Structure formats: structure tokens, C-alpha cells
Short mmCIF file of C-alpha atoms and ligand atoms in Angstrom, two decimals:
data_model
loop_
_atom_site.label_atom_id
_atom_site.label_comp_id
_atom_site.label_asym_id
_atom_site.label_seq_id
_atom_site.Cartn_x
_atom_site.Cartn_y
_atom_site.Cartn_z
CA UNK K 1313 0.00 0.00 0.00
CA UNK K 1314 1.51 3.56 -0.80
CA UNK K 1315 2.12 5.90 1.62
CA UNK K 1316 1.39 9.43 2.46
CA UNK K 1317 1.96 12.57 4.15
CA UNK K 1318 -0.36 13.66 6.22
CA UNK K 1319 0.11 17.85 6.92
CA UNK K 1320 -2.03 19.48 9.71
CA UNK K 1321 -0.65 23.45 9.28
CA UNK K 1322 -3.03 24.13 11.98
CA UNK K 1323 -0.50 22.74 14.36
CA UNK K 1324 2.58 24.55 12.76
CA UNK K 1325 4.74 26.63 14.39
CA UNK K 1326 6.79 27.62 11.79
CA UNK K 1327 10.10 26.27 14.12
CA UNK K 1328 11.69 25.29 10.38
CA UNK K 1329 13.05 22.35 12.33
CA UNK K 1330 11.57 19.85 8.91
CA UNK K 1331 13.58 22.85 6.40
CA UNK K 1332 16.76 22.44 8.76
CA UNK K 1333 16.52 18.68 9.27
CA UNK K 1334 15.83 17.60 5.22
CA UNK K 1335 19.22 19.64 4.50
CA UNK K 1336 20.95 17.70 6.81
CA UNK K 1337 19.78 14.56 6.45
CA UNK K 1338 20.71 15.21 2.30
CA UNK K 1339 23.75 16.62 3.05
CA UNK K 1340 22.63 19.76 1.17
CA UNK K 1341 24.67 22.92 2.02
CA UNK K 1342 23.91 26.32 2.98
CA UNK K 1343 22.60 28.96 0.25
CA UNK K 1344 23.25 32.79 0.56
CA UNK K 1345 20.00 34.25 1.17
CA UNK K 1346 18.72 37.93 2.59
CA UNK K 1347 16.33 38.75 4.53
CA UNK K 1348 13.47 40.59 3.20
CA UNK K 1349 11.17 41.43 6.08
CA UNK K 1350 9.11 37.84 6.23
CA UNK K 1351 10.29 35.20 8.64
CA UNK K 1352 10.26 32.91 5.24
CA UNK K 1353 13.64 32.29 4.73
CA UNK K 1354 15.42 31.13 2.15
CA UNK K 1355 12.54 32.93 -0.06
CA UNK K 1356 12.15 30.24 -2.25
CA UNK K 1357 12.96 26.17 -2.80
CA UNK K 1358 16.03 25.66 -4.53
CA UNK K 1359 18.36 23.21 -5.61
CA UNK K 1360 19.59 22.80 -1.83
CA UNK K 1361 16.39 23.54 -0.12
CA UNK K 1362 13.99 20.64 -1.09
CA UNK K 1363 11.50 21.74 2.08
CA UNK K 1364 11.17 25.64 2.59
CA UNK K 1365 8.19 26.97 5.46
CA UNK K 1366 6.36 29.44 3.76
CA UNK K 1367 4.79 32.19 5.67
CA UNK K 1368 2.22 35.28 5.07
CA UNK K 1369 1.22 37.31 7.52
CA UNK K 1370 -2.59 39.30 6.63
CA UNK K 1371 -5.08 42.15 8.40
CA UNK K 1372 -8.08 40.46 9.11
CA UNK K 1373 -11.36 42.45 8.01
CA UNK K 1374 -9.21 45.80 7.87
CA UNK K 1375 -8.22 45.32 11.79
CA UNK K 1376 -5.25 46.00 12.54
CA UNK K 1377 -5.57 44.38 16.32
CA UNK K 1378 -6.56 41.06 13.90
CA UNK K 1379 -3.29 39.89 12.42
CA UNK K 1380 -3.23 36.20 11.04
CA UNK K 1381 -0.05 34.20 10.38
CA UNK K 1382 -0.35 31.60 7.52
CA UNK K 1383 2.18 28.55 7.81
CA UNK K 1384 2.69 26.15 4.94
CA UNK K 1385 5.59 23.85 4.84
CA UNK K 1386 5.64 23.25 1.32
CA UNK K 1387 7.67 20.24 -0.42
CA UNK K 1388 7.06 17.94 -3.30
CA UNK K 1389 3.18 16.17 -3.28
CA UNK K 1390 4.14 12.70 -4.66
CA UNK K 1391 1.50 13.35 -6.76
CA UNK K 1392 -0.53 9.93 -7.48
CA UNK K 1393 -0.05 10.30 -11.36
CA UNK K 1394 3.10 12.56 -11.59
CA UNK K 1395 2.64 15.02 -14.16
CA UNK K 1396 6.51 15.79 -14.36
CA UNK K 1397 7.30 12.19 -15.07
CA UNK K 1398 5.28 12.56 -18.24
CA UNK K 1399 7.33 15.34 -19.39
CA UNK K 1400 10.50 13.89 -18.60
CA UNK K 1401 9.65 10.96 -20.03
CA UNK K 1402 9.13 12.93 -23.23
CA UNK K 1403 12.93 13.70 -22.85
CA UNK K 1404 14.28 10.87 -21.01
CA UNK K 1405 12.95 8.05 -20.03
CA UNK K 1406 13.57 6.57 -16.82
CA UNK K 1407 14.75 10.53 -15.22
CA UNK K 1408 11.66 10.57 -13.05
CA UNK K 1409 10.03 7.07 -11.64
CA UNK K 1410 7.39 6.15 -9.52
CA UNK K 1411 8.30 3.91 -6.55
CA UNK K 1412 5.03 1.34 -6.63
CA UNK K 1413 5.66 0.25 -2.70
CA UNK K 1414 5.60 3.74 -1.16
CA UNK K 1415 4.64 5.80 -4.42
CA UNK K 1416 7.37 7.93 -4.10
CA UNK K 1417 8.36 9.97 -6.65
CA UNK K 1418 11.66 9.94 -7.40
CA UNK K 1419 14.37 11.94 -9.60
CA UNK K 1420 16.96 9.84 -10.93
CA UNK K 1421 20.84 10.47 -11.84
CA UNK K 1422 19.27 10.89 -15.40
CA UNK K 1423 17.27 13.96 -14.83
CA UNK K 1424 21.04 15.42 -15.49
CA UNK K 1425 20.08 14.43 -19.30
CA UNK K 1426 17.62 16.63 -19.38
CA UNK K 1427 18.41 19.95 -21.33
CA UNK K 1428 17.35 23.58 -19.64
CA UNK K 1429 14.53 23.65 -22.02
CA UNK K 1430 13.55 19.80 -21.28
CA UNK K 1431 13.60 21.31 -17.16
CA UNK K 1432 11.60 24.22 -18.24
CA UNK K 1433 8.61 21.85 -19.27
CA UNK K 1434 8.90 19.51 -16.25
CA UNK K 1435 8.83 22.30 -14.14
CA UNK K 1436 5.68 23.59 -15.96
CA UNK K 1437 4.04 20.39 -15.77
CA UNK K 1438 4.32 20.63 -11.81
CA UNK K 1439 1.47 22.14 -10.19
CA UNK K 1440 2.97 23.16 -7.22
CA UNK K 1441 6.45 24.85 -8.77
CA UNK K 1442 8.46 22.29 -7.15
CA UNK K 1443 11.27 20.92 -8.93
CA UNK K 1444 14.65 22.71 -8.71
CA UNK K 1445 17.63 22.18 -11.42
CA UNK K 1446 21.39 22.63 -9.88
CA UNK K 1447 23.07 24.61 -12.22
CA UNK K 1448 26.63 22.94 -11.96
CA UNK K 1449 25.58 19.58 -12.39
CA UNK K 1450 22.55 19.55 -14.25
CA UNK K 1451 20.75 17.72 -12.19
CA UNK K 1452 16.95 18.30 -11.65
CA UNK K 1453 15.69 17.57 -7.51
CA UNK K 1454 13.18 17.88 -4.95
CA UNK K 1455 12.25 16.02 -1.79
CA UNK K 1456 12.32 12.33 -2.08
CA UNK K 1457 10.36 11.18 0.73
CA UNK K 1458 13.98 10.07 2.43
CA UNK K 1459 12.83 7.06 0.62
CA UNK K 1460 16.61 5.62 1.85
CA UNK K 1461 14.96 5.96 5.45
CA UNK K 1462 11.26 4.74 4.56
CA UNK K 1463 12.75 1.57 3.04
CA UNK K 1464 14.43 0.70 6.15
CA UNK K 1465 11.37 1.39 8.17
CA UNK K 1466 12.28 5.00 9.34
CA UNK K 1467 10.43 8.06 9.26
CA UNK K 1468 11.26 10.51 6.97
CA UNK K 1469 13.45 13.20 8.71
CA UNK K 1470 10.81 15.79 8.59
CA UNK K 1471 8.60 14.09 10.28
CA UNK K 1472 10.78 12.36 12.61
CA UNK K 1473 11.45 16.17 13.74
CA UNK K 1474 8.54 17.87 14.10
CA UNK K 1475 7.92 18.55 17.61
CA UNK K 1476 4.06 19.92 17.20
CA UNK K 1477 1.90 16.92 15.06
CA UNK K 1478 2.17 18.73 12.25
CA UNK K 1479 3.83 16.46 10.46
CA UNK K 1480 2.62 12.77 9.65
CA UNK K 1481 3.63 9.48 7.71
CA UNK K 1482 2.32 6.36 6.96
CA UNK K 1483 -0.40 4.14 5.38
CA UNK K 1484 -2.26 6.49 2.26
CA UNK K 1485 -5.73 5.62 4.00
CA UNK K 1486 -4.48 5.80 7.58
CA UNK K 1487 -3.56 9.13 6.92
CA UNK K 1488 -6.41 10.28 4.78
CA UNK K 1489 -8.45 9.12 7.73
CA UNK K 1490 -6.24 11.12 10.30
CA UNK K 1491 -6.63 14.02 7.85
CA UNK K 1492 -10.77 13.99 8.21
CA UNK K 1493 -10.69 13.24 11.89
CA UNK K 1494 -8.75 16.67 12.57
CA UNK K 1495 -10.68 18.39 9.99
CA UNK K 1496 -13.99 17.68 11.98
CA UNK K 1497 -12.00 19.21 14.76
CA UNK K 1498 -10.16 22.17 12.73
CA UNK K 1499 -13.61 23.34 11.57
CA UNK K 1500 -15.20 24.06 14.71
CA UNK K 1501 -12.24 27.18 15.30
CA UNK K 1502 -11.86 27.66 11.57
CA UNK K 1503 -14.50 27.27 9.17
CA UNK K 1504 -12.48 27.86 6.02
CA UNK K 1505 -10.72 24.50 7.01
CA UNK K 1506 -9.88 22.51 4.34
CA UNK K 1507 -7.88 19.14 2.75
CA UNK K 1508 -5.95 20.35 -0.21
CA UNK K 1509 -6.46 17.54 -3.59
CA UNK K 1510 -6.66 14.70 -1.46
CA UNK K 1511 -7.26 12.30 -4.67
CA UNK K 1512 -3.89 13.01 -6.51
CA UNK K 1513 -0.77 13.86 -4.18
CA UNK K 1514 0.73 12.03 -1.35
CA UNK K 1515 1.34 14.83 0.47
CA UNK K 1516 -2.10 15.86 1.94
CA UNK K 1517 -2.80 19.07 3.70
CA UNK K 1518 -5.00 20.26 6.02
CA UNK K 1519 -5.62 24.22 5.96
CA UNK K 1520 -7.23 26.52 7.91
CA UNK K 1521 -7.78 29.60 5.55
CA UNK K 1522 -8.22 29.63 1.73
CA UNK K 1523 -5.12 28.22 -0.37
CA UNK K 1524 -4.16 31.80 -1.14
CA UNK K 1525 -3.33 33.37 2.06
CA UNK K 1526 -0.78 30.82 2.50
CA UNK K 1527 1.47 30.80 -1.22
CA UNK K 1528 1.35 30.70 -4.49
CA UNK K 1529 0.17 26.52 -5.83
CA UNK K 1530 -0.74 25.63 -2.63
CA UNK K 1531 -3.63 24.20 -4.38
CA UNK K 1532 -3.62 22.78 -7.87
CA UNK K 1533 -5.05 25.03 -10.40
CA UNK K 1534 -7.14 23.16 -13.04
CA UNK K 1535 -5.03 23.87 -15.60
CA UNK K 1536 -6.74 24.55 -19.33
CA UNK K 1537 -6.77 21.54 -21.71
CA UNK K 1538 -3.62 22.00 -23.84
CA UNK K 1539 -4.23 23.39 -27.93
CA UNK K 1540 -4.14 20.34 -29.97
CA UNK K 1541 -0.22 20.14 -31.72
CA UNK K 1542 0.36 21.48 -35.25
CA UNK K 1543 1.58 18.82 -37.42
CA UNK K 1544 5.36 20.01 -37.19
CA UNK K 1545 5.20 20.95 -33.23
CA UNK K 1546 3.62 16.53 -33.02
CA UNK K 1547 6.59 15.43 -35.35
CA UNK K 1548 9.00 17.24 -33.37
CA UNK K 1549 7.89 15.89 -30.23
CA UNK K 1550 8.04 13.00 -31.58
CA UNK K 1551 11.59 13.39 -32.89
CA UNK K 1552 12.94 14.34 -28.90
CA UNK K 1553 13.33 11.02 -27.08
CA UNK K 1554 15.66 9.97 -30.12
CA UNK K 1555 17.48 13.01 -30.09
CA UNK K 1556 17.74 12.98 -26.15
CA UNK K 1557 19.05 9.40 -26.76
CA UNK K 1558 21.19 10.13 -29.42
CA UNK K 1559 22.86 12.60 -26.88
CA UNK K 1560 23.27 10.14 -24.18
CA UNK K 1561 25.61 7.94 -25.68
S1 SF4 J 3070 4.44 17.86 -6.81
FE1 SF4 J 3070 5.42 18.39 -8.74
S2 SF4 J 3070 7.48 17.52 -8.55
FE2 SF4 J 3070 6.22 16.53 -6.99
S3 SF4 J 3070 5.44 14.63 -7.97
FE3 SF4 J 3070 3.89 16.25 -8.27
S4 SF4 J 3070 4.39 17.09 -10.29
FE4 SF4 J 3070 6.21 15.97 -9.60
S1 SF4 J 3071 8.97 21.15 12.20
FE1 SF4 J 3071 6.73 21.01 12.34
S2 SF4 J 3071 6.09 22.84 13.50
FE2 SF4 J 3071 8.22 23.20 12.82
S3 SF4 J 3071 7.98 24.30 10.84
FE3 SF4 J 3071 8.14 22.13 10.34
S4 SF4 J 3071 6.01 21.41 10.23
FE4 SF4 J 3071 5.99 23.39 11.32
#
């Protein structure tokens, strides 16, 4: 049975002690960053920050006495049907794969393969804005659900850090049940509470206040069907796995 994330932001603190503890745990080091009057810091994922604890801070109903903060540790979804394999797979097949036991998604030595404009379209087939490419070597990341620690029946380091509940692992359907039981709870004290696509990611949260006082693709948009391909853009698409493999040997 795969496994899932289970995200209650209603119990975040915003410590960062998940942001600090997935560097470590990937050996990932520090990145430059400056501080720009949030308590979000770095600003943004990158290439060495696959977790980052978003925050925004908002007036409620014009009173300045009312001041909400909005908490979101945001990471990759595991999404249930990965729309970035698809694209890589366009490219190269094999970059991004699908672990069936925990449904992990995972980014493979290949993703290095993939060209700037090949990263461009994964990234735009994410609906969250997650994956990162590392501009020395190429390669494309994000969080990988310390699958290294799952398989040997650990939690991943996030979770094994979080000293609030806000962060849970385990069984898909245990955790989509944990997920309704606090929501019946949540609601009473916030009635805006809500689980975030429940049906297609891994990586299920639990908000108290719409999806956009907290970031940007905290929710996924439905995205407009795609214009049908000319006949050259369909041949050329065609033509790019060859090309890709052509360039790989
Ligand atoms: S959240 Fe984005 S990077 Fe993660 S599995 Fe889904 S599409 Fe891929
Ligand atoms: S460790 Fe837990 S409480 Fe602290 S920022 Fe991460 S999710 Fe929030």
C-alpha cells in the first residue's frame, strides 16, 4: 500500500526544524540568502532547499488588532499520477520514476540528461512549482520522501522532527483518515478549514484559511486543456526522445 503525508498546518509553528533537518539529512549545504522582512527564509525552494516553510502574515477584516499568520511547509506532493514524469519521459525516459511500494516519486541520476529547455517543461508540468535544477551539475531535484529511510522502516526526517503533530507518515488511507478526523476538529475554530487535492498527491494538507493566504500553488489550479499540436510541433515531439538518446551515448 503507498504511503502518504499527512500535513495538519493548523498545528505549525513555523520552528523550520523539517527545512533544517531535510538539509541535513541530504547533506545539502547552505545557500546565501537575505532577509526581506518575512520570517520565510530562504525565499524560495532551490536546488539545496527541497523543504522551505512558507509564511504570510494578513489584516483580518481591515483590523489592525486582527493579524493572522499563515504557515505552509511546502515540499514535493508525490503526486498519485506525476505530471513531471510525463514530461520527462518525453525527454528521457527513466529521469523521473514512480516507486510502486511507497509511491514515491523519485528523480533519478538521469534527470542530469535533461536539457534547460527539457527542465523548463517539467517544471511547468508541476502544479505546485516544485522541482529545482542545480546549475553545476545539471541535475533536476526535490524532496524524495527520504525514501533511503522509509525503506528501512524509518520516518522521513521531517517528520521524525517535528515537535508539534504537524507532520505525519504512513499508510495512504491511515492518513487520509487522520486528515478527516482533525478536519472535523479544525472546523469548529476555523471554518475555512480545508484538505488540499486529497485524490492526486501524497502529500495531503490540512488548511485553515483559503489556499491563497498561505502561497502561491498551494492548491492545484485546473489547468486549461492544452491546444491540440500542429503537425510540425507533433513530429517534433516525436523526434525528442531519439534526439535525447542520441545525446546520451
Ligand atoms: S508535486 Fe510536482 S514535482 Fe512533486 S510529484 Fe507532483 S508534479 Fe512531480
Ligand atoms: S517542524 Fe513542524 S512545526 Fe516546525 S515548521 Fe516544520 S512542520 Fe511546522
Amino acid at each position: 500500500m503507498p504511503n502518504a503525508f499527512f500535513i495538519d498546518v493548523s498545528r505549525c509553528t513555523a520552528c523550520r526544524g523539517c527545512q533544517v533537518a531535510c538539509k541535513e539529512w541530504h547533506g545539502l549545504p547552505a545557500v546565501q540568502t537575505k532577509q526581506k522582512g518575512t520570517h520565510q527564509n530562504p525565499p524560495d525552494l532551490t536546488p539545496y532547499n527541497y523543504k522551505v516553510v512558507r509564511f504570510r502574515e494578513r489584516i483580518m477584516n481591515n483590523d489592525r488588532e486582527h493579524v493572522v499568520w499563515n504557515f505552509f511547509p511546502d515540499q514535493c506532493r508525490h503526486c498519485t499520477d506525476a505530471p513531471c514524469q510525463s514530461a520527462a519521459d518525453d525527454y528521457v525516459e527513466g529521469a523521473i520514476l514512480q516507486d510502486e511500494d511507497t509511491g514515491a516519486v523519485i528523480y533519478t541520476d538521469l534527470t542530469k540528461k535533461l536539457s534547460v529547455e527539457a527542465f523548463e517543461e517539467v517544471l511547468d508540468a508541476c502544479p505546485y512549482n516544485i522541482p529545482r535544477r542545480d546549475a553545476k551539475t545539471g541535475a533536476v531535484v526535490k524532496c524524495d520522501m527520504c525514501i533511503d529511510r522509509v525503506r528501512s522502516g524509518l520516518l522521513p526526517m521531517c517528520v521524525a522532527t517535528c515537535p508539534t503533530g504537524t507532520m505525519n507518515f504512513g499508510d495512504r488511507e491511515d492518513m487520509i483518515q487522520l486528515a478527516h478526523e482533525r478536519l472535523a476538529i479544525v472546523k469548529k475554530q476555523f471554518p475555512n478549514a480545508q484538505i488540499v487535492d486529497e485524490d492526486s498527491v501524497n502529500v495531503i494538507y490540512l488548511i485553515t484559511d483559503a489556499p491563497e493566504f498561505y502561497a502561491d500553488d498551494v492548491m492545484a489550479a485546473a489547468k486549461p486543456a492544452p491546444a491540440p499540436l500542429t503537425r510540425k510541433e507533433f513530429f517534433a515531439k516525436l523526434a525528442r526522445p531519439l534526439g535525447a538518446m542520441k545525446l546520451n551515448v
